[in-house]
Every structure is written in C-alpha cells, then in structure tokens.
Amino acid sequence: MDAVSTAANLGSSTDVLFLMLGAVMVFAMHAGFAFLEVGTVRKKSQVNAFVKILSDWSVSTVVYFLVGFPIAYGISFLKPANELMGAQGYDLVHFFFLLCFAACIPAIISGGIAERAKFWPQVVAGAIFAGLVYPLFESFIWGKNASILQGIFKSIGGAEFHDYAGSVVVHSIGGWLALPAVLILGARADRFRGGKNHPLPISNIPFLALGSWILAVGWFGFNVMSAGHLQAISGLVAVNSLLAMVGGVLFALVVSKNDPGFIHNGALAGLIAVCAGSDLMHPLAAFLTGGIAAVIFVYGFEMEQFKLRIDDVLGVWPLHGICGTWGGIAAGIFGYKELGGMGGVSFVSQLLGSVTALVFALVSGFVVYTLLNKTVGIRLSQEDEFAGPDLSIHHIDAYPEDSIK
C-alpha cells in the first residue's frame, strides 16, 4: 500500500472514529430523555417512561436504517457487507449518528403525552415519524433534496436556510409534532378539575436533574460532532453550546424565582436554541440566545398550562417546538457579521425555514394522530389511566418491593 492510500485510509478511519464517538454521546442523550420524563411524571408512570424511550429507540433504528436514511440521503444498506465498507464504513457510522437525531422525535413526543397514551399506537406513530415524516423534511434541508427547498429560500432571502445541528430540523419538528398529539389526547384525569387548574405533582427532582445533566453532556456530541469530519471540528461550536446552556440556566434561575424544574429545563432550552447557529454566533450572542430561550420556555410553559390549559406534561411544545423555532430565527439575527457573527446568513431565509418546519410538523402530526385516534385509539381507558400505565401496560410498578405486603 502506497503512502497516499495509507494517508487516505487513516483520514477515513479518524472520521469514522470521530463520528462514532459523537453518535455514542448523542445515543447517551436518550438516557437523559428517559430520566427527565421519569422524574417529571408520577410514580405510577415511571416504568412506562423508561420502556417507551428504549422501545422507540429500537423501532427508530430499524425504520431509519431501512427507510428513513435512504429517503433522506439516497443511500441504501441493502447490499453485501463488503460493499458497505467504503471509506472504512463511513456511511454506516453516519447513519448511526443521524439515527440519534431521528430517534429524538418520538423521545420528545413521549414527554408531552406521558401518563395517558396507549403504548402500541405511539410506537406506530414513532415509527412513522422516524421512518417517513422526519426523513422527508431532513432530505429537503440536509439531504438529497436540499437543492429544491434551499434553492427557494436562497432565491427569496439571498442565502440558504442554515441549521447546523438541528434547532429546527430536529427540535422544532419534534415539539410541533407533539402538540397535535397532546391536543387530541386531552388532559390527564383531574388535571383541570371543576373548571380549575390542578397541577399534578412530579415524582422525583433528582431524576429530573439527572436527565438534564445527561442531555447537557451529550449535547456536545450533538453539536460539535455535527461537523461530520475531524478536520471540520469547531471550537466555536463547543464554546457556543456551553455559553448557551449557561445562559439558559441563569436566565431561568432569575425569571422562575429559583424553580428547580425550570432551571434544569432552562439549560436544555439554551442548548436547543443554539444548535442552528452554533457555528456562526459569537459566544456572547450564544449566551443571549440561550437566555432568551429559557425565558421563552418559562413563560411559554406557564401560558400553555394555565392560560391555554394544554396538559403537555414535560412542556415539550414550548421547550422543543417554540425554542427550536427561536433558534432557527436567532441564527438569522446573531449570525450577521455586524453582530459579531460569521455572516453568510439571511434573517428572511431563517424565518422562512423555521415557519416551514412549523407548518410541516403541525400538519403531519394532526394527520398521523387523527388517523390513529379514529382507528385504534390513542388514549388509555379511564380504569387503566387511574391504575397508571406501569401496572396497566407493563404489569409492574417502579418499586415492586413496596407492593409486597
């Protein structure tokens, strides 16, 4: 083997390792989703939260491998193994990395519909989203069809829509898909009793905090490894992610008056919002982007729960949907050179792309959940909901020893 071939193989190998490590970090974030939900729901729904996240991950892996990734990028893995090893199997590990993004969609939705949704209809919905709906939109922003939609954005706004690590493509899509599910399901029993608002207690602040920490650590794989290749790695992305997270924490600390739930979700709001422009913004702009996102989440959650009376258990619509949309728009504000950014973005294109994602997700969510609701139903019976999904679906509670008399 000559020196050129050796160097090429070494370059391919380092890229595969780089992306594989990123994939493992983002995969670990799904444990964060699980613990965040487990800590926020009541004790009778903790087992269900764990099982949903793991089951949705597994189903997403299969459907994204067979259908979703080919839809998004035109690459099929239905060929002999030796043909999959081009560039040391880079396409395979690229699939693994992007699967972690696709599987975020059902994980996000899971938190909104917690405690009263049937298990198997949601597994089916997650498969549709991870295998068809999400990859279709992904193909028009990052994938094989990008020239079509991006060409439209560029012709109108003067630049393509920029979403470096998925504020819009992943989080906004997930949050806006969740809203129709939450609305069609309706509120949990006793959530709005006698025309009054009755917030239901959460079960475990330490688990909620653990979920937030796991997500925050994994997010550096989510954002930094979105470079795709080791030579494209950016220290700016890493520090912007850090500053946005810290901005989210500090702003939430102040506006929520030291509420632990808002503080730990404020970190996530900041990270969600900075994904789109993490490679463009100045770190101080990232701090402000994350801080504004936390304010959006705190007041958005309170508006959702107390004004609109929407029982979105983990607040995934304001957290992922609205903050994700803000992140797309923020990239079109703080990305400008005049505000310390790298340039090459258009506010008009960012607004158009963010709104397009919102409409696409809302329509898709209403179609999928309306069809499922009309056919197999998506809500537990009153008896099963009262008993809790742990016992009614999985036939065991989170603390079996406590049930021994």
Coordinates of C-alpha atoms in Angstrom, one line a residue:
M1 CA 0.0 0.0 0.0
D2 CA 1.5 3.4 -1.0
A3 CA 1.8 6.4 1.2
V4 CA -1.2 8.1 -0.5
S5 CA -3.5 5.2 0.1
T6 CA -2.3 4.9 3.7
A7 CA -3.0 8.5 4.4
A8 CA -6.4 8.3 2.8
N9 CA -7.3 5.2 4.9
L10 CA -6.1 7.0 8.0
G11 CA -8.2 10.0 7.3
S12 CA -11.2 7.9 6.7
S13 CA -10.6 5.9 9.9
T14 CA -10.3 9.1 12.0
D15 CA -13.5 10.4 10.6
V16 CA -15.3 7.1 11.4
L17 CA -14.0 7.2 14.9
F18 CA -14.8 10.9 15.3
L19 CA -18.4 10.4 14.2
M20 CA -18.8 7.1 16.1
L21 CA -17.8 8.9 19.3
G22 CA -20.3 11.6 18.6
A23 CA -23.0 9.0 17.9
V24 CA -22.4 7.4 21.2
M25 CA -22.6 10.7 23.0
V26 CA -25.9 11.5 21.3
F27 CA -27.2 8.0 22.0
A28 CA -26.5 8.6 25.6
M29 CA -28.8 11.6 25.5
H30 CA -31.7 9.2 25.2
A31 CA -31.0 8.1 28.8
G32 CA -31.4 11.8 29.6
F33 CA -34.8 11.9 27.9
A34 CA -35.8 8.9 29.9
F35 CA -34.7 10.2 33.3
L36 CA -36.1 13.7 32.6
E37 CA -39.5 12.1 31.9
V38 CA -39.3 9.6 34.8
G39 CA -38.6 12.5 37.2
T40 CA -41.4 14.6 35.9
V41 CA -44.2 12.1 35.8
R42 CA -45.9 10.5 38.8
K43 CA -44.6 7.2 40.3
K44 CA -47.3 5.1 38.5
S45 CA -45.8 6.2 35.2
Q46 CA -42.1 5.8 35.7
V47 CA -41.7 2.3 34.2
N48 CA -43.7 3.3 31.2
A49 CA -41.4 6.2 30.6
F50 CA -38.3 4.0 30.6
V51 CA -39.8 1.4 28.3
K52 CA -41.2 3.9 25.9
I53 CA -37.8 5.6 25.3
L54 CA -36.0 2.3 24.8
S55 CA -38.7 0.8 22.6
D56 CA -39.0 3.9 20.5
W57 CA -35.2 4.0 20.1
S58 CA -35.2 0.4 18.9
V59 CA -38.0 0.8 16.4
S60 CA -36.5 4.0 15.1
T61 CA -33.2 2.2 14.5
V62 CA -34.9 -0.4 12.2
V63 CA -37.1 2.0 10.3
Y64 CA -34.5 4.7 9.8
F65 CA -32.0 2.0 8.6
L66 CA -34.3 0.5 6.1
V67 CA -36.4 3.5 5.0
G68 CA -35.6 6.8 6.7
F69 CA -31.9 7.2 5.9
P70 CA -32.4 6.2 2.2
I71 CA -35.2 8.8 2.0
A72 CA -33.1 11.5 3.4
Y73 CA -29.8 10.8 1.7
G74 CA -30.4 8.3 -1.1
I75 CA -28.1 5.7 0.5
S76 CA -29.4 2.1 0.9
F77 CA -27.7 -0.5 3.0
L78 CA -29.4 -3.5 1.3
K79 CA -26.2 -4.8 -0.2
P80 CA -23.4 -7.2 0.7
A81 CA -21.4 -6.2 3.8
N82 CA -18.2 -5.8 1.8
E83 CA -19.9 -3.1 -0.3
L84 CA -20.8 -1.2 2.9
M85 CA -17.1 -0.7 3.8
G86 CA -16.3 2.2 1.5
A87 CA -14.2 4.8 3.4
Q88 CA -14.0 2.4 6.3
G89 CA -17.8 2.2 6.6
Y90 CA -18.3 6.0 7.0
D91 CA -21.9 5.8 5.6
L92 CA -22.7 3.3 8.3
V93 CA -21.5 5.4 11.2
H94 CA -23.0 8.5 9.6
F95 CA -26.3 6.6 9.7
F96 CA -25.7 5.8 13.4
F97 CA -25.0 9.4 14.2
L98 CA -28.1 10.7 12.3
L99 CA -30.3 8.0 13.7
C100 CA -29.7 9.5 17.1
F101 CA -31.2 12.7 15.7
A102 CA -34.2 10.9 14.2
A103 CA -34.9 8.9 17.3
C104 CA -35.2 12.2 19.2
I105 CA -38.5 12.8 17.6
P106 CA -40.5 10.1 19.4
A107 CA -38.5 10.7 22.6
I108 CA -39.6 14.4 22.5
I109 CA -43.2 13.5 21.9
S110 CA -43.1 10.9 24.7
G111 CA -42.7 13.6 27.3
G112 CA -45.8 15.5 26.1
I113 CA -48.2 12.6 26.0
A114 CA -47.0 10.9 29.2
E115 CA -49.3 9.1 31.6
R116 CA -52.4 8.6 29.4
A117 CA -51.3 7.4 26.0
K118 CA -51.6 3.8 24.8
F119 CA -48.3 2.1 24.2
W120 CA -48.5 0.4 20.8
P121 CA -50.3 3.2 18.9
Q122 CA -47.5 5.6 20.0
V123 CA -44.9 3.0 18.9
V124 CA -46.5 3.1 15.5
A125 CA -46.6 6.9 15.4
G126 CA -42.9 7.0 16.4
A127 CA -42.1 4.6 13.5
I128 CA -44.0 6.8 11.0
F129 CA -42.2 9.9 12.2
A130 CA -38.7 8.4 12.4
G131 CA -39.1 6.4 9.2
L132 CA -41.0 8.8 6.9
V133 CA -42.0 12.2 8.2
Y134 CA -38.7 13.4 9.8
P135 CA -36.5 12.0 7.0
L136 CA -38.6 13.7 4.4
F137 CA -38.1 17.1 5.9
E138 CA -34.4 16.2 6.6
S139 CA -33.9 15.4 2.9
F140 CA -35.1 19.0 2.0
I141 CA -32.7 20.7 4.4
W142 CA -29.6 18.5 4.8
G143 CA -30.1 15.6 2.4
K144 CA -30.6 14.6 -1.2
N145 CA -33.5 17.1 -2.0
A146 CA -31.9 20.1 -0.3
S147 CA -31.3 21.9 -3.6
I148 CA -35.1 22.2 -4.1
L149 CA -36.2 23.9 -0.9
Q150 CA -32.9 25.6 -0.2
G151 CA -33.0 27.0 -3.7
I152 CA -36.3 28.6 -2.9
F153 CA -35.1 30.0 0.4
K154 CA -32.0 31.4 -1.3
S155 CA -34.0 33.0 -4.2
I156 CA -36.2 34.8 -1.7
G157 CA -33.8 35.6 1.2
G158 CA -30.5 35.7 -0.5
A159 CA -29.0 32.7 1.4
E160 CA -29.9 29.1 2.2
F161 CA -31.6 28.2 5.4
H162 CA -28.9 27.4 8.0
D163 CA -29.4 24.8 10.7
Y164 CA -26.0 23.5 11.7
A165 CA -27.2 20.9 14.3
G166 CA -30.9 20.8 14.3
S167 CA -32.7 23.5 16.3
V168 CA -35.4 23.4 13.6
V169 CA -34.8 20.1 11.8
V170 CA -34.8 18.1 15.0
H171 CA -36.2 20.0 18.0
S172 CA -38.7 22.3 16.3
I173 CA -40.1 19.4 14.3
G174 CA -40.3 17.2 17.4
G175 CA -42.0 19.8 19.5
W176 CA -44.6 20.9 16.9
L177 CA -45.3 17.2 16.1
A178 CA -46.1 16.7 19.8
L179 CA -48.6 19.5 20.0
P180 CA -51.4 17.7 18.0
A181 CA -50.8 14.5 20.0
V182 CA -51.3 16.4 23.3
L183 CA -54.4 18.2 22.0
I184 CA -56.0 15.1 20.6
L185 CA -55.3 13.1 23.7
G186 CA -56.7 15.7 26.0
A187 CA -55.6 16.4 29.6
R188 CA -54.9 13.8 32.2
A189 CA -57.7 12.9 34.6
D190 CA -58.1 15.5 37.3
R191 CA -55.6 17.9 35.7
F192 CA -58.4 20.5 35.2
R193 CA -61.0 19.6 37.7
G194 CA -64.2 21.6 38.2
G195 CA -63.1 24.2 35.7
K196 CA -60.0 24.9 37.8
N197 CA -56.3 24.2 37.2
H198 CA -54.9 21.5 39.4
P199 CA -51.2 20.9 38.7
L200 CA -50.2 17.3 39.3
P201 CA -47.1 16.6 41.4
I202 CA -43.9 15.3 39.8
S203 CA -42.2 12.3 41.3
N204 CA -38.5 12.9 41.6
I205 CA -36.5 16.1 41.3
P206 CA -33.1 14.2 41.4
F207 CA -34.1 12.1 38.4
L208 CA -35.3 15.2 36.5
A209 CA -31.9 16.8 37.3
L210 CA -30.0 13.7 36.2
G211 CA -31.9 13.7 32.9
S212 CA -31.0 17.3 32.3
W213 CA -27.3 16.7 33.1
I214 CA -27.1 13.6 30.8
L215 CA -28.7 15.6 28.0
A216 CA -26.4 18.6 28.5
V217 CA -23.2 16.5 28.4
G218 CA -24.4 14.5 25.4
W219 CA -25.3 17.7 23.6
F220 CA -21.6 18.4 22.9
G221 CA -21.7 15.4 20.7
F222 CA -24.9 16.6 19.2
N223 CA -23.5 19.9 18.2
V224 CA -19.7 19.6 17.9
M225 CA -19.8 16.2 16.0
S226 CA -22.3 17.6 13.5
A227 CA -19.1 18.8 11.7
G228 CA -19.1 15.2 10.3
H229 CA -15.3 15.1 9.8
L230 CA -12.5 15.6 12.2
Q231 CA -10.8 18.3 10.1
A232 CA -14.1 20.4 10.3
I233 CA -14.3 20.4 14.1
S234 CA -15.0 23.8 15.6
G235 CA -14.1 25.1 19.0
L236 CA -16.6 27.9 18.4
V237 CA -19.4 25.3 18.3
A238 CA -18.2 23.8 21.6
V239 CA -18.0 27.1 23.5
N240 CA -21.2 28.5 22.0
S241 CA -23.0 25.4 23.2
L242 CA -21.5 25.9 26.7
L243 CA -22.4 29.6 26.8
A244 CA -26.0 29.0 25.6
M245 CA -26.6 26.3 28.2
V246 CA -25.2 28.6 31.0
G247 CA -27.4 31.5 29.7
G248 CA -30.4 29.2 29.8
V249 CA -29.7 28.2 33.4
L250 CA -29.0 31.8 34.7
F251 CA -32.0 33.4 32.9
A252 CA -34.3 30.6 34.1
L253 CA -32.9 31.0 37.6
V254 CA -34.0 34.6 37.7
V255 CA -37.3 34.5 35.9
S256 CA -38.6 31.4 37.6
K257 CA -37.5 32.6 41.0
N258 CA -35.2 29.6 41.6
D259 CA -37.6 26.8 40.5
P260 CA -35.5 23.6 40.0
G261 CA -37.7 22.3 37.2
F262 CA -37.4 25.5 35.2
I263 CA -33.7 25.8 35.9
H264 CA -32.8 22.3 34.7
N265 CA -35.0 22.7 31.6
G266 CA -33.6 26.2 31.1
A267 CA -30.2 24.5 30.3
L268 CA -32.0 22.4 27.7
A269 CA -33.8 25.4 26.2
G270 CA -30.5 27.2 25.7
L271 CA -28.9 24.1 24.1
I272 CA -31.9 23.6 21.8
A273 CA -31.8 27.2 20.6
V274 CA -28.1 27.4 19.9
C275 CA -28.0 24.3 17.7
A276 CA -28.9 26.1 14.5
G277 CA -26.3 28.9 14.7
S278 CA -23.7 27.4 17.0
D279 CA -21.1 27.6 14.2
L280 CA -21.9 31.2 13.4
M281 CA -22.5 33.2 16.6
H282 CA -20.1 35.0 18.9
P283 CA -20.1 33.2 22.3
L284 CA -21.8 36.2 24.0
A285 CA -24.6 36.1 21.4
A286 CA -24.9 32.4 22.1
F287 CA -25.3 33.2 25.8
L288 CA -28.1 35.7 25.0
T289 CA -29.7 33.2 22.6
G290 CA -29.8 30.6 25.3
G291 CA -31.0 33.0 27.9
I292 CA -33.9 34.2 25.7
A293 CA -34.8 30.6 25.0
A294 CA -35.1 29.9 28.8
V295 CA -37.4 32.9 29.2
I296 CA -39.5 31.7 26.3
F297 CA -39.7 28.3 28.0
V298 CA -40.6 29.6 31.4
Y299 CA -43.4 31.9 30.2
G300 CA -44.4 29.6 27.4
F301 CA -44.9 26.7 29.8
E302 CA -47.0 28.8 32.2
M303 CA -49.1 30.1 29.3
E304 CA -49.6 26.6 27.9
Q305 CA -50.6 25.1 31.3
F306 CA -52.5 27.9 32.9
K307 CA -53.9 30.1 30.1
L308 CA -54.4 27.6 27.2
R309 CA -55.0 24.7 29.6
I310 CA -52.9 22.3 27.5
D311 CA -51.6 19.3 29.5
D312 CA -48.2 18.9 28.0
V313 CA -46.5 17.0 30.8
L314 CA -42.9 17.9 30.2
G315 CA -43.7 21.1 28.2
V316 CA -42.2 19.7 25.0
W317 CA -44.1 22.2 22.8
P318 CA -42.6 25.3 24.3
L319 CA -39.2 23.7 25.1
H320 CA -38.5 22.0 21.8
G321 CA -41.1 23.5 19.4
I322 CA -41.0 27.2 20.3
C323 CA -37.4 27.3 21.5
G324 CA -36.3 25.3 18.4
T325 CA -38.1 27.9 16.2
W326 CA -36.5 30.7 18.1
G327 CA -33.1 29.0 17.5
G328 CA -33.6 29.0 13.7
I329 CA -34.6 32.7 13.8
A330 CA -31.8 33.6 16.2
A331 CA -29.2 32.2 13.7
G332 CA -30.6 34.8 11.3
I333 CA -30.0 37.6 13.8
F334 CA -26.8 36.8 15.6
G335 CA -25.1 35.2 12.6
Y336 CA -24.7 38.6 10.9
K337 CA -21.1 40.0 11.0
E338 CA -22.5 43.3 12.3
L339 CA -23.5 41.5 15.5
G340 CA -20.2 39.6 15.8
G341 CA -21.2 36.5 13.8
M342 CA -19.6 34.7 10.9
G343 CA -22.0 36.0 8.2
G344 CA -23.5 34.2 5.3
V345 CA -27.0 34.0 6.7
S346 CA -30.3 35.7 5.9
F347 CA -32.9 36.6 8.5
V348 CA -35.6 36.2 5.8
S349 CA -34.4 32.7 4.9
Q350 CA -34.1 31.7 8.6
L351 CA -37.6 32.9 9.2
L352 CA -39.0 31.1 6.2
G353 CA -37.2 27.9 7.1
S354 CA -38.4 28.0 10.7
V355 CA -42.0 28.6 9.7
T356 CA -41.9 26.0 7.0
A357 CA -40.8 23.4 9.6
L358 CA -43.6 24.5 12.0
V359 CA -46.3 24.1 9.4
F360 CA -45.0 20.8 8.1
A361 CA -44.8 19.3 11.6
L362 CA -48.3 20.6 12.7
V363 CA -50.0 19.2 9.6
S364 CA -48.1 15.9 9.8
G365 CA -48.8 15.5 13.5
F366 CA -52.5 16.2 13.1
V367 CA -52.8 13.7 10.2
V368 CA -51.0 10.9 11.9
Y369 CA -52.6 11.2 15.3
T370 CA -56.1 11.8 13.9
L371 CA -55.9 8.6 11.8
L372 CA -54.6 6.6 14.8
N373 CA -57.2 8.1 17.1
K374 CA -60.0 7.3 14.7
T375 CA -58.8 3.7 14.1
V376 CA -57.1 2.1 17.1
G377 CA -57.5 4.9 19.6
I378 CA -54.5 6.6 21.3
R379 CA -55.7 7.1 24.9
L380 CA -55.8 4.6 27.8
S381 CA -59.2 3.8 29.3
Q382 CA -60.2 5.6 32.4
E383 CA -59.5 2.5 34.5
D384 CA -56.1 1.9 33.0
E385 CA -55.2 5.6 33.4
F386 CA -56.3 5.6 37.0
A387 CA -54.2 2.5 37.7
G388 CA -51.3 4.0 35.8
P389 CA -49.5 2.8 32.7
D390 CA -46.9 1.0 34.7
L391 CA -49.5 -1.5 36.0
S392 CA -52.0 -1.4 33.1
I393 CA -49.4 -1.8 30.3
H394 CA -46.3 -3.4 31.9
H395 CA -47.9 -5.1 34.9
I396 CA -45.2 -3.9 37.3
D397 CA -44.6 -0.7 39.2
A398 CA -41.3 1.1 39.6
Y399 CA -40.8 -0.1 43.2
P400 CA -42.0 -3.7 43.2
E401 CA -40.7 -4.3 46.8
D402 CA -43.1 -1.7 48.1
S403 CA -46.1 -3.7 46.9
I404 CA -45.1 -6.8 48.9
K405 CA -47.4 -7.0 51.9

